[in-house]
Amino acid sequence: MSIIDEVIDEVNSLDVNDLKSYLPKKKKQAKAEPKELPPLDKNEKVVLRFAPGPSGPLHLGHTRALALNNYYKKRYNGKLILRLEDTNPNAIDPEAYVLISEDLDWLGIEADEVITQSERIETYYEDIRKIILKGGAYVTKSDAEEWRELKRQKKAHPDRERDPERQIAEFDSLLSGDNGIVVIKTNLDDPNPALRDFVAFRVVEDPHPLQKTKYRLWPLYNFAVAIDDYRLGITHVLRGKDHLNNTEKQKWIYKYMDWKEPEFIHYGLVSIPKTNLKTSKIRQSISDGEYSGWDDCRIATIRALARRGYSSETFSKYWEASGVKEVDIKFSWQNFDAMNKDLIDAKSKRLFFVSEPCEYIFSSKKTITKEAPWHPDNKKLGNRVEDIISGSKIYLPNADLSKIQDTSEIRLKNLCNVKINGNTLEFSGFEHKKGIPIFQWCSGNRKIELYYPDGTISQGLVEDNIDKLDNTVVQFERTGFVRLEGDKAFFLHR
RNA sequence: GCUCCCGUGGUGUAGUCCGGCCCAUCAUCUCGGCCUUUCGAGCCGAAUACCCGGGUUCAAAUCCCGGCGGGAGCACCA
């Protein structure tokens, strides 16, 4: 009998309960401490940047780059530069320069420096001259399609081979009125067609919102970015995977200039479901009158989310938890909302909200006092108190009424029991009875409109004492968290 | 089509570099139970994952090969 059979027999003979003692022990959990994002390679002061195009205010999609860059800035006591990339005169909303700064302020992110690319055009001119002189760039006035077709075939355009002095002369002619482009030479044999020779400058005659007609030759994205990242001392470029090819292009500029490259980190793409983030589309809908503005509660701009009552801290928490991996991820409103709820729950006061109110008259021998806590757990917030005299109007939510009999006894939450008799609510005691339906109610006629992000609007009544809660986040019990704004309330989440 | 990146529960994430302490972490969601003057929160419990197939190895989420799947780029936009 082999040793294996012996062991099998022995094990089979054991009692089930004895066997349990052989199960591996559950390891006790190691740590509840929040996990950290991976460290950065660093030998020097960390300098990061956030670089949006000023085409509109910031939206949810921008907050990942912002949160991650700001995280590392704080972790390494580094520096964060806000760089406004306004080198396409046709794609600029002049208001965006201010809107973006406001959005950063609201998020609680402080840029140590603000740079506007359109103020740095001379720098770009100087550096491209150097690259041309080194033979790293050329000017062509050829037809765009012809030039592109040659690239597709991995062939050099004749203009590519001219000597640097000639290229400089051509460059000057672009500054003084000719049409053409400046191209960075890369490897024409590159198997990736996206990486063969890319345009560094082009002519745009349209006036720039800030520089007006001062310039006509404008740098394109990859050129301006590479120059600025170096000139501004950026040590770590942290951005989305969609920039993978751009990184390869930008490296050519570092190579020609003989510059040390920053560390490039690319995180995966985020898809944000059921959310329109396209600035141009939102702008169109605003001008069509469909949306009330950049802060319409149906869109996912920072200002709209702020108006709904999200805490700015939620954004950084969410993105830090999502990490910097190159996997593409799906944004989860559910997880995001759960994090936000964690932050606001303990400090949000509770209010009754009565939708589709039905009017009743309260009847009792004496005045009854409502004494309801502002928060069920956080007793420090105290109570809201209200005297209800016989003959007062009481409003009850229609949806709840439809579930009960006309003559039922119900409990008015935090007040007393009543019997429904026609349109009268007759006092029937204070005793807490099990199983009796409990109703939220309102005595006043304070109307409020509740706006949901899906566009629906619910009409209802709210407790009278909301004035001092204007512009704060409260919880309408059983409905969800909302932010109050005058006679409107914006739905945040459950 | 070409080039590049990436595949762990419904979702996000830890572990992958340096194979074993991983019958796989944490959060959220879902479902029970407790508590509660409805909701929420809290507490207790349950369910759910290593894309597939080969290989290497005593041992594979982890290393190798091949599939499959997802995403991005191929602009005189950013």
Coordinates of C-alpha atoms (C1' of nucleotides) in Angstrom, one line a residue:
Chain A
M1 CA 0.0 0.0 0.0
S2 CA 1.5 3.2 -1.0
I3 CA 1.9 6.1 1.4
I4 CA -0.7 8.0 -0.6
D5 CA -3.4 5.4 0.1
E6 CA -2.5 5.3 3.7
V7 CA -3.0 9.0 4.0
I8 CA -6.3 8.9 2.1
D9 CA -7.6 6.2 4.4
E10 CA -6.5 8.1 7.5
V11 CA -8.2 11.3 6.3
N12 CA -11.4 9.5 5.3
S13 CA -11.6 8.0 8.8
L14 CA -11.6 11.4 10.5
D15 CA -14.7 13.0 11.7
V16 CA -16.0 16.1 9.8
N17 CA -15.5 18.3 12.8
D18 CA -12.0 17.1 13.3
L19 CA -11.3 17.8 9.7
K20 CA -12.3 21.4 10.2
S21 CA -9.3 22.0 12.4
Y22 CA -7.1 21.4 9.4
L23 CA -8.6 24.2 7.4
P24 CA -6.3 27.1 6.9
K25 CA -6.9 29.8 9.3
K26 CA -8.4 33.0 8.1
K27 CA -5.7 35.6 8.2
K28 CA -6.6 38.5 10.4
Q29 CA -6.8 41.5 8.3
A30 CA -3.6 43.3 7.9
K31 CA -4.5 46.9 7.8
A32 CA -7.6 49.1 7.5
E33 CA -5.4 52.1 6.7
P34 CA -6.1 53.7 3.4
K35 CA -3.9 52.4 0.7
E36 CA -1.5 54.7 -1.0
L37 CA -1.0 55.5 -4.6
P38 CA 2.3 54.3 -6.0
P39 CA 5.3 56.5 -5.2
L40 CA 6.9 58.7 -7.8
D41 CA 10.5 58.5 -8.8
K42 CA 12.0 61.7 -7.6
N43 CA 15.3 63.2 -7.1
E44 CA 14.2 66.8 -7.0
K45 CA 11.3 68.9 -6.1
V46 CA 8.2 67.5 -7.7
V47 CA 6.6 69.8 -10.2
L48 CA 3.3 68.9 -11.8
R49 CA 0.8 70.5 -14.1
F50 CA -2.9 70.6 -15.0
A51 CA -3.3 71.8 -18.5
P52 CA -6.9 72.3 -19.8
G53 CA -7.9 74.2 -22.9
P54 CA -10.0 77.2 -22.0
S55 CA -13.0 76.1 -23.9
G56 CA -15.5 76.2 -21.0
P57 CA -15.7 75.4 -17.3
L58 CA -14.3 72.2 -15.9
H59 CA -16.4 69.0 -15.7
L60 CA -16.2 65.7 -13.9
G61 CA -13.9 64.3 -16.5
H62 CA -11.2 66.9 -15.6
T63 CA -11.3 66.2 -11.9
R64 CA -9.3 63.0 -12.2
A65 CA -6.2 64.7 -13.6
L66 CA -6.7 67.5 -11.1
A67 CA -7.1 65.2 -8.1
L68 CA -4.2 62.9 -9.0
N69 CA -1.8 65.8 -9.7
N70 CA -2.9 67.6 -6.6
Y71 CA -2.5 64.4 -4.6
Y72 CA 1.2 64.0 -5.5
K73 CA 1.8 67.7 -5.1
K74 CA 0.6 67.4 -1.5
R75 CA 2.4 64.1 -0.9
Y76 CA 5.7 65.4 -2.0
N77 CA 5.2 69.0 -1.0
G78 CA 5.6 69.9 -4.6
K79 CA 4.3 72.5 -7.0
L80 CA 1.2 72.4 -9.2
I81 CA 1.0 74.6 -12.3
L82 CA -2.2 75.5 -14.0
R83 CA -1.5 75.9 -17.6
L84 CA -4.1 77.3 -19.9
E85 CA -3.6 75.9 -23.4
D86 CA -5.1 78.5 -25.6
T87 CA -3.1 78.1 -28.8
N88 CA -6.1 77.5 -31.0
P89 CA -7.7 80.9 -31.4
N90 CA -10.9 79.3 -32.7
A91 CA -11.6 77.1 -29.8
I92 CA -11.5 79.5 -26.9
D93 CA -14.2 80.8 -24.6
P94 CA -12.8 84.0 -23.2
E95 CA -14.9 83.4 -20.0
A96 CA -13.3 80.1 -19.5
Y97 CA -10.1 81.6 -18.1
V98 CA -12.1 82.8 -15.1
L99 CA -14.4 79.8 -14.9
I100 CA -11.6 77.3 -14.7
S101 CA -9.9 79.2 -11.8
E102 CA -13.3 79.4 -10.0
D103 CA -13.7 75.6 -10.5
L104 CA -10.2 75.0 -9.0
D105 CA -11.1 77.2 -6.0
W106 CA -14.2 75.4 -5.4
L107 CA -12.4 72.1 -5.5
G108 CA -10.0 73.5 -2.9
I109 CA -7.0 73.1 -5.3
E110 CA -4.5 75.8 -5.3
A111 CA -2.3 76.3 -8.4
D112 CA 1.1 77.6 -7.4
E113 CA 1.4 79.3 -10.7
V114 CA -0.9 80.1 -13.6
I115 CA 0.5 80.0 -17.1
T116 CA -1.2 81.1 -20.3
Q117 CA 0.3 79.7 -23.4
S118 CA -0.7 82.5 -25.7
E119 CA 1.6 84.8 -23.7
R120 CA 4.5 82.6 -24.5
I121 CA 4.5 82.6 -28.3
E122 CA 7.9 84.2 -28.6
T123 CA 9.4 81.4 -26.5
Y124 CA 8.0 78.8 -28.9
Y125 CA 9.4 80.8 -31.9
E126 CA 12.8 80.8 -30.3
D127 CA 12.8 77.1 -29.6
I128 CA 11.6 76.1 -33.0
R129 CA 14.4 78.1 -34.6
K130 CA 16.8 76.1 -32.6
I131 CA 15.3 72.8 -33.7
I132 CA 15.2 73.9 -37.3
L133 CA 18.9 74.8 -37.1
K134 CA 19.6 71.4 -35.7
G135 CA 17.8 69.9 -38.7
G136 CA 14.9 68.6 -36.6
A137 CA 12.2 70.5 -38.3
Y138 CA 11.2 71.9 -41.7
V139 CA 8.7 74.2 -43.3
T140 CA 6.4 73.3 -46.1
K141 CA 3.8 75.2 -48.1
S142 CA 2.6 72.1 -49.9
D143 CA -0.9 71.0 -50.2
A144 CA -2.0 69.3 -47.0
E145 CA -3.3 66.2 -48.6
E146 CA -0.2 65.7 -50.7
W147 CA 2.0 66.0 -47.6
R148 CA -0.2 63.5 -45.7
E149 CA -0.2 61.0 -48.5
L150 CA 3.6 61.0 -48.7
K151 CA 3.7 60.3 -44.9
R152 CA 1.3 57.4 -45.3
Q153 CA 3.8 56.0 -47.8
K154 CA 6.7 56.6 -45.5
K155 CA 8.2 59.0 -48.0
A156 CA 9.8 62.3 -47.3
H157 CA 8.3 65.4 -48.8
P158 CA 10.9 67.3 -50.9
D159 CA 10.7 70.3 -48.6
R160 CA 11.9 68.1 -45.7
E161 CA 15.4 67.8 -47.1
R162 CA 16.2 71.4 -47.6
D163 CA 19.1 72.8 -45.5
P164 CA 18.5 74.5 -42.2
E165 CA 19.3 78.0 -43.4
R166 CA 16.6 77.7 -46.1
Q167 CA 14.1 76.4 -43.6
I168 CA 14.7 79.4 -41.4
A169 CA 14.1 81.7 -44.3
E170 CA 10.9 79.8 -45.0
F171 CA 10.0 80.1 -41.3
D172 CA 10.4 83.8 -41.4
S173 CA 8.2 84.0 -44.5
L174 CA 5.4 82.3 -42.5
L175 CA 5.7 85.0 -39.8
S176 CA 5.4 87.7 -42.4
G177 CA 2.4 86.5 -44.3
D178 CA 2.9 83.3 -46.2
N179 CA 0.8 80.2 -45.6
G180 CA 2.4 76.9 -44.6
I181 CA 3.3 74.7 -41.7
V182 CA 6.3 73.9 -39.6
V183 CA 6.8 70.1 -39.2
I184 CA 8.9 68.2 -36.6
K185 CA 10.9 65.4 -38.2
T186 CA 10.4 62.0 -36.6
N187 CA 11.1 58.6 -38.0
L188 CA 9.2 58.2 -41.3
D189 CA 9.6 54.5 -41.2
D190 CA 7.8 54.3 -37.8
P191 CA 5.3 51.5 -38.2
N192 CA 2.8 53.6 -36.3
P193 CA 1.5 56.1 -38.8
A194 CA 0.4 58.4 -36.0
L195 CA 4.0 59.0 -35.1
R196 CA 5.4 60.0 -38.5
D197 CA 6.4 63.7 -38.8
F198 CA 3.9 65.9 -37.0
V199 CA 2.9 69.6 -37.3
A200 CA 4.4 72.0 -34.8
F201 CA 3.0 75.3 -36.2
R202 CA 0.2 76.4 -38.5
V203 CA -1.2 79.7 -39.6
V204 CA -4.4 81.0 -38.2
E205 CA -5.5 84.5 -39.2
D206 CA -8.5 84.7 -36.9
P207 CA -8.0 87.0 -34.0
H208 CA -7.2 85.5 -30.6
P209 CA -9.4 86.5 -27.7
L210 CA -6.4 87.7 -25.7
Q211 CA -3.7 88.4 -28.2
K212 CA -6.0 89.7 -30.9
T213 CA -4.0 89.9 -34.2
K214 CA -0.6 90.0 -32.7
Y215 CA 0.3 86.5 -34.0
R216 CA -0.7 84.5 -37.0
L217 CA 1.6 81.5 -36.7
W218 CA 0.4 79.4 -33.8
P219 CA 2.0 76.4 -32.2
L220 CA 0.1 73.2 -32.0
Y221 CA -0.6 71.1 -29.0
N222 CA 2.4 68.7 -29.0
F223 CA 5.0 71.4 -29.6
A224 CA 3.7 73.9 -27.1
V225 CA 3.3 71.2 -24.4
A226 CA 6.8 69.8 -24.8
I227 CA 8.4 73.2 -24.7
D228 CA 6.4 74.3 -21.7
D229 CA 6.8 71.1 -19.8
Y230 CA 10.6 71.6 -20.0
R231 CA 10.7 75.3 -19.6
L232 CA 8.4 75.3 -16.6
G233 CA 10.4 72.5 -15.0
I234 CA 7.7 69.9 -14.9
T235 CA 9.1 66.7 -13.4
H236 CA 6.1 64.4 -13.7
V237 CA 3.6 64.4 -16.5
L238 CA 0.5 62.6 -15.2
R239 CA -2.3 62.3 -17.7
G240 CA -4.6 59.9 -19.5
K241 CA -3.7 57.0 -21.7
D242 CA -5.2 58.9 -24.7
H243 CA -1.9 60.8 -24.6
L244 CA 0.3 57.8 -25.2
N245 CA 1.1 58.8 -28.8
N246 CA 1.5 62.4 -27.9
T247 CA 4.1 61.4 -25.4
E248 CA 6.1 59.7 -28.1
K249 CA 5.8 62.8 -30.3
Q250 CA 6.9 65.1 -27.5
K251 CA 9.9 63.0 -26.8
W252 CA 11.3 63.9 -30.3
I253 CA 11.4 67.5 -29.1
Y254 CA 13.3 66.6 -26.0
K255 CA 15.7 64.6 -28.2
Y256 CA 16.4 67.5 -30.5
M257 CA 16.9 69.9 -27.7
D258 CA 18.9 67.4 -25.7
W259 CA 16.7 67.9 -22.7
K260 CA 16.1 65.4 -19.9
E261 CA 12.6 64.0 -20.2
P262 CA 10.1 64.2 -17.3
E263 CA 8.6 61.0 -16.0
F264 CA 5.5 60.2 -18.0
I265 CA 2.6 58.4 -16.3
H266 CA -0.5 57.5 -18.1
Y267 CA -3.7 56.3 -16.3
G268 CA -6.5 54.5 -18.0
L269 CA -9.5 56.1 -19.7
V270 CA -12.6 56.7 -17.7
S271 CA -16.0 56.3 -19.3
I272 CA -18.6 58.1 -17.4
P273 CA -22.0 56.6 -18.1
K274 CA -25.1 58.5 -18.8
T275 CA -23.3 61.8 -18.6
N276 CA -22.8 64.4 -21.3
L277 CA -19.5 66.0 -20.9
K278 CA -18.9 67.4 -24.3
T279 CA -18.4 71.1 -23.7
S280 CA -19.4 72.1 -27.2
K281 CA -22.7 70.2 -26.9
I282 CA -23.5 71.6 -23.5
R283 CA -22.7 75.1 -24.9
Q284 CA -25.2 74.4 -27.7
S285 CA -27.9 73.2 -25.4
I286 CA -27.4 76.3 -23.2
S287 CA -27.8 78.6 -26.1
D288 CA -30.8 76.7 -27.3
G289 CA -32.3 77.3 -23.9
E290 CA -32.6 73.6 -23.0
Y291 CA -30.2 74.0 -20.1
S292 CA -30.3 77.0 -17.8
G293 CA -26.6 77.5 -17.8
W294 CA -23.2 75.9 -17.0
D295 CA -24.7 75.0 -13.5
D296 CA -27.8 73.3 -14.7
C297 CA -28.3 70.4 -12.4
R298 CA -28.7 67.9 -15.2
I299 CA -25.1 68.2 -16.4
A300 CA -21.8 67.2 -14.9
T301 CA -19.8 70.4 -14.8
I302 CA -18.1 71.1 -11.5
R303 CA -20.4 74.0 -10.9
A304 CA -23.5 72.0 -11.5
L305 CA -22.3 69.2 -9.2
A306 CA -21.4 71.9 -6.6
R307 CA -24.9 73.3 -6.9
R308 CA -26.4 69.9 -6.3
G309 CA -24.4 69.8 -3.1
Y310 CA -21.5 67.4 -3.7
S311 CA -18.6 67.9 -1.3
S312 CA -15.4 68.9 -3.1
E313 CA -13.6 66.4 -1.0
T314 CA -15.5 63.5 -2.6
F315 CA -13.7 64.2 -5.9
S316 CA -10.2 63.7 -4.6
K317 CA -11.3 60.7 -2.5
Y318 CA -12.9 59.0 -5.4
W319 CA -10.0 59.5 -7.8
E320 CA -7.3 58.6 -5.3
A321 CA -9.2 55.4 -4.7
S322 CA -9.3 54.7 -8.4
G323 CA -5.5 54.7 -8.7
V324 CA -3.3 55.4 -11.7
K325 CA -3.3 52.0 -13.4
E326 CA -3.4 51.9 -17.2
V327 CA -6.7 49.9 -17.2
D328 CA -9.7 51.6 -18.6
I329 CA -12.4 52.1 -16.0
K330 CA -16.0 52.9 -15.7
F331 CA -17.0 55.7 -13.4
S332 CA -19.6 54.6 -10.9
W333 CA -22.1 57.2 -9.7
Q334 CA -23.1 54.7 -7.0
N335 CA -19.7 54.5 -5.5
F336 CA -19.1 58.2 -5.9
D337 CA -22.4 59.0 -4.2
A338 CA -21.7 56.6 -1.4
M339 CA -18.4 58.3 -0.7
N340 CA -20.2 61.7 -0.7
K341 CA -22.9 60.4 1.6
D342 CA -20.2 59.3 4.1
L343 CA -18.9 62.8 4.2
I344 CA -22.1 64.7 4.5
D345 CA -24.5 62.4 6.4
A346 CA -23.5 63.4 9.9
K347 CA -23.8 67.1 9.4
S348 CA -26.9 67.2 7.2
K349 CA -30.1 68.3 9.0
R350 CA -33.3 66.4 8.4
L351 CA -36.5 67.9 7.1
F352 CA -39.9 66.6 6.2
F353 CA -40.8 66.9 2.6
V354 CA -44.4 66.3 1.5
S355 CA -44.8 65.7 -2.2
E356 CA -48.2 66.1 -3.8
P357 CA -49.7 67.4 -0.5
C358 CA -53.2 66.7 0.6
E359 CA -54.8 69.2 3.0
Y360 CA -56.3 68.1 6.4
I361 CA -57.4 69.9 9.5
F362 CA -55.9 69.0 12.8
S363 CA -58.3 68.5 15.7
S364 CA -57.4 68.1 19.4
K365 CA -58.4 69.4 22.8
K366 CA -55.1 71.0 23.4
T367 CA -52.0 72.3 21.6
I368 CA -49.5 69.6 20.7
T369 CA -45.8 70.3 20.3
K370 CA -43.7 68.7 17.7
E371 CA -40.2 68.0 18.8
A372 CA -38.1 66.4 16.1
P373 CA -34.4 66.0 16.2
W374 CA -32.5 67.8 13.4
H375 CA -30.5 64.6 13.1
P376 CA -31.4 61.1 14.4
D377 CA -27.9 60.3 15.6
N378 CA -26.2 63.6 16.0
K379 CA -28.1 65.0 19.0
K380 CA -25.8 68.0 19.3
L381 CA -27.8 69.5 16.4
G382 CA -30.8 69.8 18.8
N383 CA -34.5 69.7 17.9
R384 CA -36.9 71.6 15.7
V385 CA -39.9 72.5 17.7
E386 CA -43.3 73.6 16.6
D387 CA -46.7 74.1 18.3
I388 CA -49.7 72.6 16.5
I389 CA -53.0 74.1 17.6
S390 CA -56.4 72.5 17.0
G391 CA -57.7 73.8 13.6
S392 CA -54.3 74.0 12.0
K393 CA -53.8 72.8 8.5
I394 CA -51.7 69.6 8.1
Y395 CA -50.5 68.4 4.8
L396 CA -49.8 64.7 4.0
P397 CA -48.1 63.2 1.0
N398 CA -50.6 61.7 -1.5
A399 CA -48.5 58.7 -2.3
D400 CA -48.5 57.5 1.3
L401 CA -52.3 58.1 1.7
S402 CA -53.2 55.9 -1.2
K403 CA -51.8 53.0 0.7
I404 CA -54.1 53.2 3.7
Q405 CA -57.9 53.2 4.6
D406 CA -59.8 56.4 4.9
T407 CA -60.6 55.7 8.6
S408 CA -57.2 54.5 9.6
E409 CA -55.2 55.6 12.5
I410 CA -51.8 56.9 11.6
R411 CA -48.9 58.6 13.4
L412 CA -47.7 62.0 12.5
K413 CA -44.0 61.6 12.9
N414 CA -42.6 63.3 16.0
L415 CA -46.0 64.6 17.0
C416 CA -48.8 62.2 17.9
N417 CA -51.3 59.6 16.6
V418 CA -54.4 60.7 14.8
K419 CA -57.5 59.1 13.3
I420 CA -58.4 60.1 9.8
N421 CA -62.0 61.2 9.6
G422 CA -62.9 62.8 6.3
N423 CA -60.6 65.7 6.0
T424 CA -60.0 65.9 9.7
L425 CA -57.1 64.4 11.7
E426 CA -58.3 63.7 15.2
F427 CA -55.8 63.4 18.0
S428 CA -55.7 59.9 19.3
G429 CA -52.8 59.7 21.7
F430 CA -49.0 59.8 22.0
E431 CA -48.4 56.1 22.5
H432 CA -46.0 54.5 20.1
K433 CA -48.0 51.6 18.5
K434 CA -46.3 49.0 16.6
G435 CA -47.3 48.6 13.0
I436 CA -49.1 51.9 12.7
P437 CA -48.1 53.8 9.5
I438 CA -45.9 56.8 10.2
F439 CA -46.3 59.9 8.1
Q440 CA -44.2 62.9 7.4
W441 CA -46.3 66.0 7.4
C442 CA -46.1 69.8 7.1
S443 CA -48.2 72.4 8.8
G444 CA -47.2 75.4 6.7
N445 CA -47.7 76.0 3.1
R446 CA -44.1 76.5 2.2
K447 CA -43.8 75.3 -1.4
I448 CA -40.7 73.9 -2.9
E449 CA -39.7 72.5 -6.2
L450 CA -37.4 69.5 -6.2
Y451 CA -35.2 69.3 -9.3
Y452 CA -33.8 65.9 -10.2
P453 CA -30.8 65.4 -12.4
D454 CA -32.8 63.4 -14.9
G455 CA -34.9 66.5 -15.5
T456 CA -38.0 65.7 -13.6
I457 CA -39.3 68.2 -11.1
S458 CA -41.4 67.3 -8.1
Q459 CA -43.7 69.8 -6.4
G460 CA -44.2 69.6 -2.7
L461 CA -44.1 71.3 0.7
V462 CA -41.3 71.5 3.2
E463 CA -41.2 72.6 6.8
D464 CA -41.4 76.3 7.3
N465 CA -38.0 76.6 9.0
I466 CA -35.8 76.3 6.0
D467 CA -34.7 79.9 5.6
K468 CA -31.7 79.6 7.8
L469 CA -30.8 76.5 5.8
D470 CA -30.7 78.2 2.5
N471 CA -27.7 77.1 0.4
T472 CA -27.0 74.1 2.5
V473 CA -27.3 70.4 2.1
V474 CA -30.1 68.7 4.1
Q475 CA -31.8 65.4 3.9
F476 CA -35.5 65.3 3.0
E477 CA -36.3 62.2 5.0
R478 CA -37.0 59.1 2.9
T479 CA -36.4 61.2 -0.3
G480 CA -32.7 61.8 -0.2
F481 CA -30.1 64.5 0.3
V482 CA -30.8 67.8 -1.4
R483 CA -29.3 71.2 -1.6
L484 CA -31.6 74.1 -0.8
E485 CA -31.6 77.2 -2.9
G486 CA -34.5 79.6 -2.3
D487 CA -37.8 77.9 -3.2
K488 CA -35.9 75.2 -5.1
A489 CA -34.1 72.1 -4.0
F490 CA -31.7 70.2 -6.0
F491 CA -31.5 66.4 -5.6
L492 CA -28.1 65.2 -4.7
H493 CA -28.5 61.4 -4.0
R494 CA -30.3 59.1 -1.7
Chain B
rG1 C1' -6.5 48.3 -41.9
rC2 C1' -2.0 49.8 -39.1
rU3 C1' 0.3 51.0 -34.2
rC4 C1' 0.1 51.1 -29.0
rC5 C1' -2.2 49.9 -24.2
rC6 C1' -5.1 46.9 -21.0
rG7 C1' -8.0 42.1 -19.1
rU8 C1' -9.3 40.2 -10.7
rG9 C1' -17.0 39.7 -8.3
rG10 C1' -22.3 44.2 -11.0
rU11 C1' -18.7 48.5 -10.1
rG12 C1' -13.9 50.4 -8.4
rU13 C1' -9.6 48.5 -6.0
rA14 C1' -5.3 45.3 -3.3
rG15 C1' -2.1 41.4 -4.8
rU16 C1' 1.2 40.7 -10.7
rC17 C1' 7.6 43.6 -11.2
rC18 C1' 10.6 39.6 -7.1
rG19 C1' 5.5 32.3 -8.1
rG20 C1' 4.2 29.7 -2.1
rC21 C1' 1.6 33.3 4.0
rC22 C1' -4.3 34.1 -2.0
rC23 C1' -9.8 28.1 -1.1
rA24 C1' -7.6 36.2 -3.2
rU25 C1' -8.0 42.6 0.0
rC26 C1' -11.1 46.7 0.9
rA27 C1' -15.2 49.7 -0.5
rU28 C1' -19.8 50.0 -3.0
rC29 C1' -24.0 47.4 -4.8
rU30 C1' -27.5 43.1 -3.9
rC31 C1' -30.0 39.8 -0.2
rG32 C1' -31.2 38.4 4.9
rG33 C1' -31.2 39.7 10.4
rC34 C1' -30.8 43.3 14.6
rC35 C1' -31.6 48.4 15.9
rU36 C1' -34.4 52.8 14.6
rU37 C1' -40.7 57.6 15.3
rU38 C1' -40.6 55.5 7.9
rC39 C1' -35.1 57.2 5.2
rG40 C1' -30.3 57.2 6.3
rA41 C1' -26.5 55.7 9.5
rG42 C1' -24.8 51.7 12.7
rC43 C1' -24.1 46.4 13.9
rC44 C1' -24.2 41.0 12.4
rG45 C1' -24.4 37.6 8.3
rA46 C1' -24.7 35.8 3.1
rA47 C1' -23.8 35.8 -2.2
rU48 C1' -20.7 37.1 -6.3
rA49 C1' -14.2 37.5 -9.3
rC50 C1' -8.3 35.9 -11.1
rC51 C1' -10.9 36.4 -19.9
rC52 C1' -9.9 31.3 -22.4
rG53 C1' -6.4 27.4 -23.8
rG54 C1' -1.7 25.4 -23.5
rG55 C1' 3.3 25.4 -21.3
rU56 C1' 7.2 25.8 -17.2
rU57 C1' 7.2 24.4 -11.9
rC58 C1' 6.6 20.5 -6.1
rA59 C1' 3.6 25.1 -6.5
rA60 C1' 0.7 30.1 -11.2
rA61 C1' -3.9 35.7 -10.4
rU62 C1' 1.5 36.2 -10.6
rC63 C1' 6.4 33.6 -15.4
rC64 C1' 6.2 32.0 -21.1
rC65 C1' 3.3 31.1 -25.8
rG66 C1' -1.3 31.3 -28.5
rG67 C1' -6.2 32.9 -28.8
rC68 C1' -10.3 36.0 -27.4
rG69 C1' -12.2 40.6 -25.5
rG70 C1' -12.1 45.9 -24.4
rG71 C1' -9.9 50.8 -25.2
rA72 C1' -7.0 54.6 -27.6
rG73 C1' -4.3 56.9 -31.6
rC74 C1' -3.7 57.3 -37.0
rA75 C1' -5.8 66.2 -37.2
rC76 C1' -2.7 72.2 -40.1
rC77 C1' -7.9 70.0 -32.2
rA78 C1' -6.5 70.1 -27.0

